[in-house]
XYZ file of C-alpha atoms in Angstrom:
518
model
C 0.000 0.000 0.000
C 0.955 3.669 -0.349
C 0.811 5.709 2.876
C 2.067 9.224 3.635
C 4.677 9.198 0.877
C 5.919 5.626 1.470
C 5.230 2.347 -0.259
C 4.731 -0.447 2.281
C 5.353 -4.069 1.384
C 4.229 -6.743 3.828
C 5.307 -10.313 3.176
C 5.409 -13.779 4.706
C 8.626 -14.097 6.684
C 10.122 -16.693 9.000
C 12.652 -15.083 11.350
C 13.953 -18.535 12.347
C 15.010 -19.869 8.960
C 14.148 -20.646 5.346
C 11.149 -22.889 5.980
C 7.370 -22.756 6.186
C 6.327 -23.418 9.778
C 4.322 -21.928 12.627
C 6.830 -19.090 13.096
C 5.493 -17.102 10.129
C 5.156 -13.356 10.719
C 4.463 -10.336 8.523
C 7.782 -8.932 7.358
C 7.671 -5.202 6.599
C 9.736 -3.059 4.223
C 9.208 0.498 3.004
C 10.306 2.436 -0.057
C 9.973 5.845 -1.668
C 10.230 4.477 -5.203
C 9.448 0.708 -5.283
C 13.137 0.072 -6.072
C 15.235 0.963 -3.025
C 13.973 -0.512 0.237
C 14.416 -0.214 3.978
C 13.631 -3.248 6.133
C 11.729 -2.606 9.357
C 10.889 -4.900 12.236
C 8.002 -7.320 11.512
C 4.612 -5.641 11.429
C 2.627 -8.424 13.095
C 3.742 -11.588 14.878
C 1.851 -14.324 16.743
C 0.666 -12.761 20.010
C -3.013 -13.623 20.519
C -5.000 -16.835 20.685
C -6.361 -16.400 17.154
C -2.903 -16.291 15.544
C -0.889 -18.424 17.963
C 0.262 -20.721 15.135
C 1.229 -18.038 12.648
C 0.232 -14.765 11.022
C -0.476 -15.816 7.451
C -1.530 -14.053 4.258
C -3.969 -11.170 4.026
C -4.349 -7.651 2.704
C -4.297 -3.994 3.625
C -7.130 -1.497 3.172
C -6.962 2.296 3.408
C -10.131 3.433 5.191
C -12.002 6.641 4.268
C -10.309 8.610 7.057
C -6.908 7.571 5.730
C -6.232 4.935 8.398
C -4.788 1.646 7.126
C -6.252 -1.662 8.261
C -4.661 -5.089 7.948
C -6.852 -8.175 7.663
C -4.949 -11.451 7.873
C -5.353 -15.159 8.431
C -4.391 -16.572 11.785
C -4.249 -20.201 12.832
C -5.617 -20.594 16.314
C -5.396 -24.327 16.867
C -3.903 -27.437 15.370
C -6.208 -30.384 14.888
C -5.420 -34.027 14.228
C -2.997 -34.954 11.460
C -1.472 -31.488 11.791
C -4.379 -29.788 10.052
C -5.258 -26.299 11.172
C -8.193 -24.075 12.002
C -8.073 -20.764 10.130
C -9.682 -17.473 11.166
C -9.425 -13.853 10.015
C -8.009 -11.095 12.235
C -7.531 -7.333 11.981
C -4.725 -5.015 13.065
C -4.424 -1.219 13.111
C -1.479 1.178 13.457
C -0.591 2.083 17.016
C 0.333 5.542 15.779
C -1.270 6.481 12.472
C 0.806 9.678 12.301
C 3.971 7.583 11.862
C 4.490 7.299 8.077
C 6.570 4.150 8.571
C 3.822 2.411 10.588
C 6.336 0.593 12.762
C 3.850 -0.671 15.363
C 0.525 -2.408 14.941
C -2.104 -3.408 17.510
C -4.709 -6.148 17.419
C -8.145 -5.304 18.877
C -9.501 -7.533 21.610
C -12.491 -8.493 19.446
C -10.338 -10.656 17.164
C -10.987 -12.879 15.308
C -13.470 -10.895 13.242
C -14.321 -13.766 10.873
C -14.496 -17.446 11.815
C -15.593 -20.308 9.565
C -19.279 -21.113 9.801
C -20.396 -24.612 10.607
C -20.013 -26.726 7.492
C -17.118 -24.718 6.045
C -13.745 -26.376 5.664
C -11.787 -24.556 8.381
C -8.460 -25.811 7.029
C -9.094 -24.157 3.635
C -10.342 -20.736 4.725
C -7.777 -17.989 4.280
C -6.156 -15.004 2.579
C -8.691 -12.142 2.888
C -8.633 -9.494 0.168
C -8.536 -5.723 0.348
C -11.982 -4.531 1.479
C -14.282 -2.272 -0.525
C -17.675 -0.637 -0.068
C -20.740 -1.427 -2.129
C -23.639 0.822 -3.164
C -25.167 0.324 0.293
C -21.897 1.629 1.845
C -21.335 -1.666 3.627
C -17.868 -3.173 3.461
C -17.054 -6.332 1.510
C -14.032 -8.605 1.365
C -13.336 -12.038 -0.041
C -11.908 -15.112 1.678
C -10.518 -18.053 -0.297
C -12.135 -21.417 0.351
C -12.539 -24.936 -0.979
C -15.692 -26.999 -0.823
C -15.479 -30.501 -2.271
C -12.850 -29.710 -4.921
C -14.588 -26.450 -5.783
C -12.626 -23.253 -5.307
C -14.656 -20.327 -3.988
C -14.297 -16.648 -3.252
C -16.579 -16.179 -0.257
C -18.097 -12.726 0.262
C -18.244 -11.225 3.755
C -20.082 -7.955 4.522
C -19.818 -5.552 7.448
C -21.130 -2.151 8.519
C -18.530 -1.527 11.233
C -15.469 -3.640 10.228
C -15.960 -5.652 13.408
C -18.932 -7.889 12.746
C -18.905 -9.688 9.405
C -21.597 -11.844 7.828
C -21.103 -14.279 4.975
C -23.213 -13.759 1.866
C -25.417 -16.677 0.890
C -23.533 -17.173 -2.384
C -19.840 -16.784 -3.177
C -18.706 -14.039 -5.503
C -17.687 -16.802 -7.881
C -16.639 -20.455 -7.791
C -15.212 -23.106 -10.103
C -14.173 -26.757 -10.059
C -10.488 -25.981 -9.516
C -9.937 -26.939 -5.855
C -8.711 -24.401 -3.274
C -8.442 -20.701 -4.204
C -5.501 -19.243 -2.317
C -4.705 -15.527 -2.197
C -7.766 -14.305 -4.138
C -7.532 -10.799 -5.569
C -10.408 -8.758 -6.960
C -10.150 -5.322 -8.516
C -11.635 -3.030 -11.184
C -9.893 -1.947 -14.368
C -10.460 1.079 -16.594
C -11.566 0.991 -20.231
C -9.616 -1.185 -22.649
C -6.251 0.358 -23.421
C -6.463 2.905 -20.583
C -3.335 2.476 -18.459
C -4.696 4.345 -15.422
C -5.532 2.260 -12.391
C -8.880 2.253 -10.619
C -9.382 2.126 -6.865
C -11.850 -0.345 -5.403
C -13.880 2.457 -3.819
C -14.327 4.111 -7.212
C -16.896 1.435 -7.998
C -19.244 2.572 -5.236
C -18.694 6.249 -6.083
C -19.966 5.726 -9.610
C -16.648 6.252 -11.373
C -16.266 4.704 -14.811
C -15.165 1.101 -14.444
C -14.956 -1.067 -17.520
C -14.542 -4.532 -16.044
C -13.269 -6.444 -13.049
C -10.483 -8.970 -12.622
C -10.756 -11.980 -10.317
C -7.532 -13.846 -9.634
C -6.853 -17.005 -7.658
C -3.702 -18.943 -6.783
C -4.025 -22.691 -7.258
C -1.697 -24.491 -4.821
C -1.656 -27.849 -6.586
C -0.374 -26.108 -9.749
C 1.598 -23.269 -8.087
C 0.237 -20.844 -10.654
C -1.836 -17.647 -10.572
C -4.860 -17.553 -12.881
C -7.300 -14.752 -13.583
C -10.435 -13.960 -15.528
C -11.804 -10.659 -16.815
C -15.503 -10.171 -16.293
C -18.466 -8.218 -14.970
C -19.260 -7.509 -11.323
C -22.828 -6.867 -10.141
C -22.281 -4.787 -6.993
C -25.946 -5.039 -6.041
C -25.838 -8.784 -5.464
C -22.054 -9.293 -5.189
C -21.765 -11.712 -8.075
C -19.020 -11.889 -10.702
C -19.377 -13.412 -14.167
C -16.322 -14.079 -16.362
C -16.696 -12.944 -19.957
C -15.314 -16.227 -21.278
C -17.764 -18.995 -20.293
C -14.903 -21.510 -20.371
C -12.602 -19.148 -18.514
C -12.656 -21.052 -15.248
C -11.058 -24.056 -16.897
C -8.765 -22.234 -19.303
C -8.001 -19.055 -17.458
C -5.228 -16.681 -18.348
C -2.123 -16.684 -16.201
C -0.344 -13.573 -14.999
C 2.915 -15.337 -15.687
C 3.711 -18.675 -17.318
C 6.801 -19.251 -15.186
C 7.533 -19.064 -11.468
C 5.077 -16.513 -10.088
C 2.617 -17.171 -7.248
C 0.528 -15.726 -4.394
C 0.385 -12.340 -6.099
C -1.425 -9.233 -4.910
C -2.256 -5.887 -6.509
C -2.718 -2.489 -4.921
C -3.874 0.880 -6.181
C -1.117 3.499 -6.167
C -2.751 6.934 -5.721
C 0.570 8.738 -6.192
C 0.807 7.645 -9.844
C -2.782 6.549 -10.448
C -1.828 3.026 -11.420
C -2.467 -0.529 -10.294
C 0.675 -2.384 -9.253
C 1.093 -6.157 -9.136
C 3.486 -7.972 -6.789
C 4.278 -11.673 -7.189
C 6.227 -14.165 -5.105
C 9.027 -16.137 -6.754
C 9.833 -19.460 -5.147
C 13.049 -21.435 -5.521
C 14.245 -23.880 -8.160
C 16.809 -25.139 -5.653
C 16.356 -27.872 -3.037
C 15.004 -27.346 0.485
C 18.395 -28.376 1.863
C 20.073 -25.727 -0.271
C 17.556 -23.137 0.954
C 18.428 -23.993 4.552
C 22.131 -23.630 3.777
C 21.613 -20.272 2.082
C 19.424 -19.088 4.929
C 16.706 -17.697 2.685
C 14.111 -18.888 0.173
C 11.848 -16.981 -2.143
C 11.912 -13.397 -3.375
C 9.541 -10.804 -4.770
C 9.412 -10.221 -8.511
C 9.894 -6.724 -9.859
C 6.627 -4.809 -9.300
C 4.523 -4.544 -12.443
C 2.008 -1.996 -13.628
C -1.130 -3.737 -14.956
C -3.997 -2.563 -17.151
C -6.593 -3.947 -19.578
C -5.283 -4.446 -23.112
C -6.738 -2.647 -26.108
C -8.816 -5.702 -27.010
C -10.381 -5.821 -23.552
C -9.675 -9.531 -23.130
C -6.553 -9.731 -20.972
C -4.162 -7.707 -18.841
C -0.944 -6.064 -19.959
C 1.963 -6.112 -17.484
C 5.087 -3.984 -17.523
C 7.856 -3.335 -14.962
C 7.168 -0.120 -13.040
C 9.032 2.766 -14.652
C 11.137 3.387 -11.534
C 13.151 0.243 -12.357
C 14.688 2.187 -15.244
C 16.520 4.366 -12.700
C 18.960 1.459 -12.264
C 19.943 1.431 -15.940
C 23.467 2.331 -17.022
C 26.091 1.764 -19.743
C 23.833 0.757 -22.666
C 24.892 -1.476 -25.561
C 22.931 -1.071 -28.808
C 22.520 -3.208 -31.906
C 20.437 -2.257 -34.973
C 19.473 -3.961 -38.233
C 21.575 -7.078 -37.666
C 20.486 -10.234 -39.459
C 20.743 -13.522 -37.574
C 21.085 -16.223 -40.197
C 19.455 -19.626 -39.830
C 21.254 -21.649 -37.184
C 23.472 -18.745 -36.123
C 23.941 -16.529 -33.075
C 25.956 -13.501 -32.016
C 27.060 -12.021 -28.714
C 25.883 -8.684 -27.355
C 29.102 -7.462 -25.783
C 28.574 -6.160 -22.258
C 30.933 -5.472 -19.378
C 28.419 -6.858 -16.882
C 25.617 -9.130 -18.139
C 24.641 -10.753 -14.831
C 22.356 -7.799 -14.103
C 20.809 -6.353 -17.239
C 17.665 -4.908 -18.798
C 17.361 -5.923 -22.456
C 14.784 -4.537 -24.882
C 14.765 -5.987 -28.383
C 12.507 -5.864 -31.433
C 12.796 -8.819 -33.819
C 11.777 -8.445 -37.455
C 10.471 -11.455 -39.383
C 10.859 -11.006 -43.152
C 8.559 -13.881 -44.094
C 6.242 -16.460 -42.554
C 6.404 -18.850 -45.530
C 8.614 -21.339 -43.674
C 6.470 -21.361 -40.536
C 5.516 -24.808 -39.262
C 1.875 -25.901 -39.305
C 0.145 -25.569 -35.951
C -1.449 -28.603 -34.356
C -4.719 -27.350 -32.770
C -4.512 -30.075 -30.122
C -1.933 -27.806 -28.434
C -4.296 -24.805 -28.357
C -4.658 -24.978 -24.570
C -1.233 -26.356 -23.707
C 1.615 -24.051 -24.701
C 3.947 -25.697 -22.200
C 3.506 -29.132 -23.754
C 4.334 -27.659 -27.151
C 7.420 -25.936 -25.738
C 8.531 -29.189 -24.124
C 8.398 -30.839 -27.538
C 9.997 -27.929 -29.372
C 12.583 -26.419 -27.049
C 15.198 -23.822 -27.874
C 17.505 -26.359 -29.550
C 14.830 -27.953 -31.747
C 15.083 -26.342 -35.163
C 11.946 -24.957 -36.752
C 10.765 -22.812 -39.622
C 10.244 -19.357 -38.108
C 12.098 -19.752 -34.849
C 13.052 -20.594 -32.267
C 14.682 -17.144 -32.109
C 15.414 -14.963 -29.103
C 18.005 -14.469 -26.385
C 20.422 -16.696 -24.545
C 20.888 -15.055 -21.150
C 23.017 -15.934 -18.122
C 25.195 -17.849 -20.578
C 28.752 -19.087 -20.176
C 31.285 -18.128 -22.869
C 31.186 -21.603 -24.420
C 27.361 -21.798 -24.124
C 27.628 -24.879 -21.939
C 25.252 -23.024 -19.621
C 22.505 -20.819 -21.021
C 18.874 -19.907 -20.426
C 16.836 -19.363 -23.588
C 13.941 -16.918 -23.913
C 12.485 -17.213 -27.382
C 9.602 -17.109 -29.839
C 8.430 -19.650 -32.408
C 5.808 -18.718 -35.009
C 3.420 -21.244 -36.541
C 1.221 -20.984 -39.628
C -2.115 -19.278 -39.356
C -4.729 -20.988 -37.225
C -8.201 -19.484 -36.815
C -7.178 -16.647 -39.088
C -3.802 -15.569 -37.698
C -0.369 -17.035 -36.983
C 0.222 -18.646 -33.599
C 3.085 -17.117 -31.611
C 4.621 -19.266 -28.890
C 6.844 -17.678 -26.213
C 9.060 -19.984 -24.160
C 11.678 -19.963 -21.447
C 13.932 -23.009 -21.681
C 16.046 -23.528 -18.542
C 17.099 -27.107 -19.255
C 20.699 -25.942 -19.877
C 20.704 -23.126 -17.322
C 23.115 -24.833 -14.936
C 25.488 -27.767 -14.596
C 24.489 -28.079 -10.938
C 22.460 -31.194 -10.106
C 19.150 -31.319 -8.204
C 17.813 -28.094 -9.687
C 14.349 -27.670 -11.164
C 15.037 -26.749 -14.806
C 11.755 -26.727 -16.739
C 10.584 -25.397 -20.073
C 7.631 -23.054 -19.593
C 5.555 -21.226 -22.177
C 2.528 -19.185 -23.121
C 0.924 -18.001 -26.339
C 1.203 -14.346 -27.340
C -1.869 -12.508 -28.619
C -0.151 -10.187 -31.103
C -0.627 -9.156 -34.716
C 2.636 -10.287 -36.245
C 1.354 -9.981 -39.826
C 0.751 -6.221 -39.885
C 4.310 -5.080 -39.188
C 6.267 -8.324 -39.107
C 7.793 -7.489 -35.728
C 7.625 -8.720 -32.148
C 9.232 -7.237 -29.040
C 10.823 -8.807 -25.994
C 11.991 -7.218 -22.755
C 14.033 -9.328 -20.345
C 15.219 -8.339 -16.870
C 18.227 -10.422 -15.821
C 19.223 -10.500 -12.162
C 21.714 -13.308 -11.414
C 19.175 -16.015 -10.563
C 16.099 -14.423 -12.118
C 15.090 -14.045 -15.763
C 11.880 -12.033 -16.036
C 10.562 -11.622 -19.598
C 7.752 -9.607 -21.202
C 6.648 -10.495 -24.734
C 4.905 -8.130 -27.165
C 4.870 -5.187 -24.781
C 3.728 -7.239 -21.792
C 0.985 -9.364 -23.352
C 2.725 -12.567 -22.207
C 5.094 -12.784 -19.224
C 7.455 -15.550 -18.100
C 9.695 -15.538 -15.022
C 12.327 -18.250 -14.589
C 14.502 -19.048 -11.580
C 17.957 -20.387 -12.439
C 21.232 -21.046 -10.635
C 24.174 -21.150 -13.070
C 27.450 -22.603 -11.829
C 29.683 -21.268 -14.631
C 27.771 -18.179 -15.788
C 28.294 -16.025 -12.711
C 29.821 -12.596 -12.090
C 31.993 -11.409 -14.973
C 31.639 -14.803 -16.656
C 28.078 -14.068 -17.777
C 27.387 -13.495 -21.480
C 24.370 -12.442 -23.551
C 23.568 -13.722 -27.053
C 20.880 -13.396 -29.714
C 20.177 -16.668 -31.533
C 18.119 -18.104 -34.354
C 17.561 -21.854 -34.673
C 14.921 -21.538 -37.399
C 15.213 -21.848 -41.179
C 14.036 -18.285 -41.784
C 16.537 -15.467 -41.245
C 15.562 -13.088 -38.437
C 16.609 -9.474 -38.104
C 17.356 -7.748 -34.816
C 15.610 -4.530 -35.771
C 16.816 -2.798 -32.632
C 18.277 -3.954 -29.329
C 19.371 -2.019 -26.250
C 20.942 -3.825 -23.304
C 21.522 -1.767 -20.173
C 23.747 -2.913 -17.353
C 21.757 -2.584 -14.150
C 23.063 -1.057 -10.945
C 22.205 -2.559 -7.562
C 19.112 -1.389 -5.762
C 19.777 -0.144 -2.248
C 18.604 -2.174 0.742
C 19.006 -0.912 4.290
C 17.905 -2.022 7.737
């Protein structure tokens, strides 16, 4: 949230080590610019009966008088087989005049929401930011599972103390538990301005709503775009099949995400958690596990069907020492190096030009809903017609280690070519016991009109965060090279297709370190 000139990030943190256990607290860091951060003491820690086994996920809400409120899941008892009983608690600043909000207090009336009889109390968590409806009563959602059906339960309150569950959920689908639900309005298609939740009740123009859920058995975040009826608190996705083929924020390692409205820049910002590709034993040795992705601005695309995501502009303040390449042809089966002094931390923007689609491979429609399966069959080293072409990042000089981020274009299907975007980490490291998958998504872009497609990739030692076609498709990969580290990191453009590809323009900036203080 944004409060008195500071961005506040709260996050799950274990002060005792890199493991999920009952010691979880709310870590707390603050920033002026979403790039450079100061770590504060934890905001909330287990201290009352209703959170004695951990302070788990939740959300913050800025109330009409400007006071922030935290609503979070606490576990207040452990049942047989180590299952748990989940309730929802609130906390308020001890001193609201402190812009850093260093101390929080928990009212004696906690918990404010407990599972009704018949609800699965072990799958009842992660309350959303609250908002007011036309009747001025508050609403929030709680994730739940009921017989392999994921649900976003609606709770209403007039005083933020006593909450009642609505008879019907906001929405549900046969997808099992919905963790970390998020629900927010978006402006008209193509409008990059964010919309606050309270703008809905005030009558401000809101085009559509986004409902997102995190599915723990897949470790992915899915969302739909649809219509919200504030009078009855029901949400209907625009795509009737959307619940079973929903769009993902990110087709790589990106989970438990949350958005907030930034009033300082009138934008909606998305944060996502990045888990490890390393082993639990390695995490324990390192002493840490999991990071936050770079914050992303999100808005509804010009077609009104999906979200566009782009790194917040403040990240560009870390750029330095650019390397540029223009109008360079990459012949079939060839590659070239983009010479950089430091390629372990870089921001690369490139536009590829495709002279012809005649050699494009036919597209098998059986892969229409499974880009990852197609990428697994046709990885970065499998030659094609138009592609694979893209970047080898975090690469060793001899290319023994390399992570590929690339496109492959197939012949027209349903009226337009199919563009596949992949991240292939199978050769990212010589280290054993690492998770090194191929991950992929399709890109909704008109490649026929101008024959070009763009790619932006943020490289940060163990993270490769990529944005295809201006942010229409995003893929984040977690890698741990053993050779390609420090000054031994190289960056290449490659083309393993039969059709020549031109690097229309490429700029690679070396990235300075963000500042972190305690």
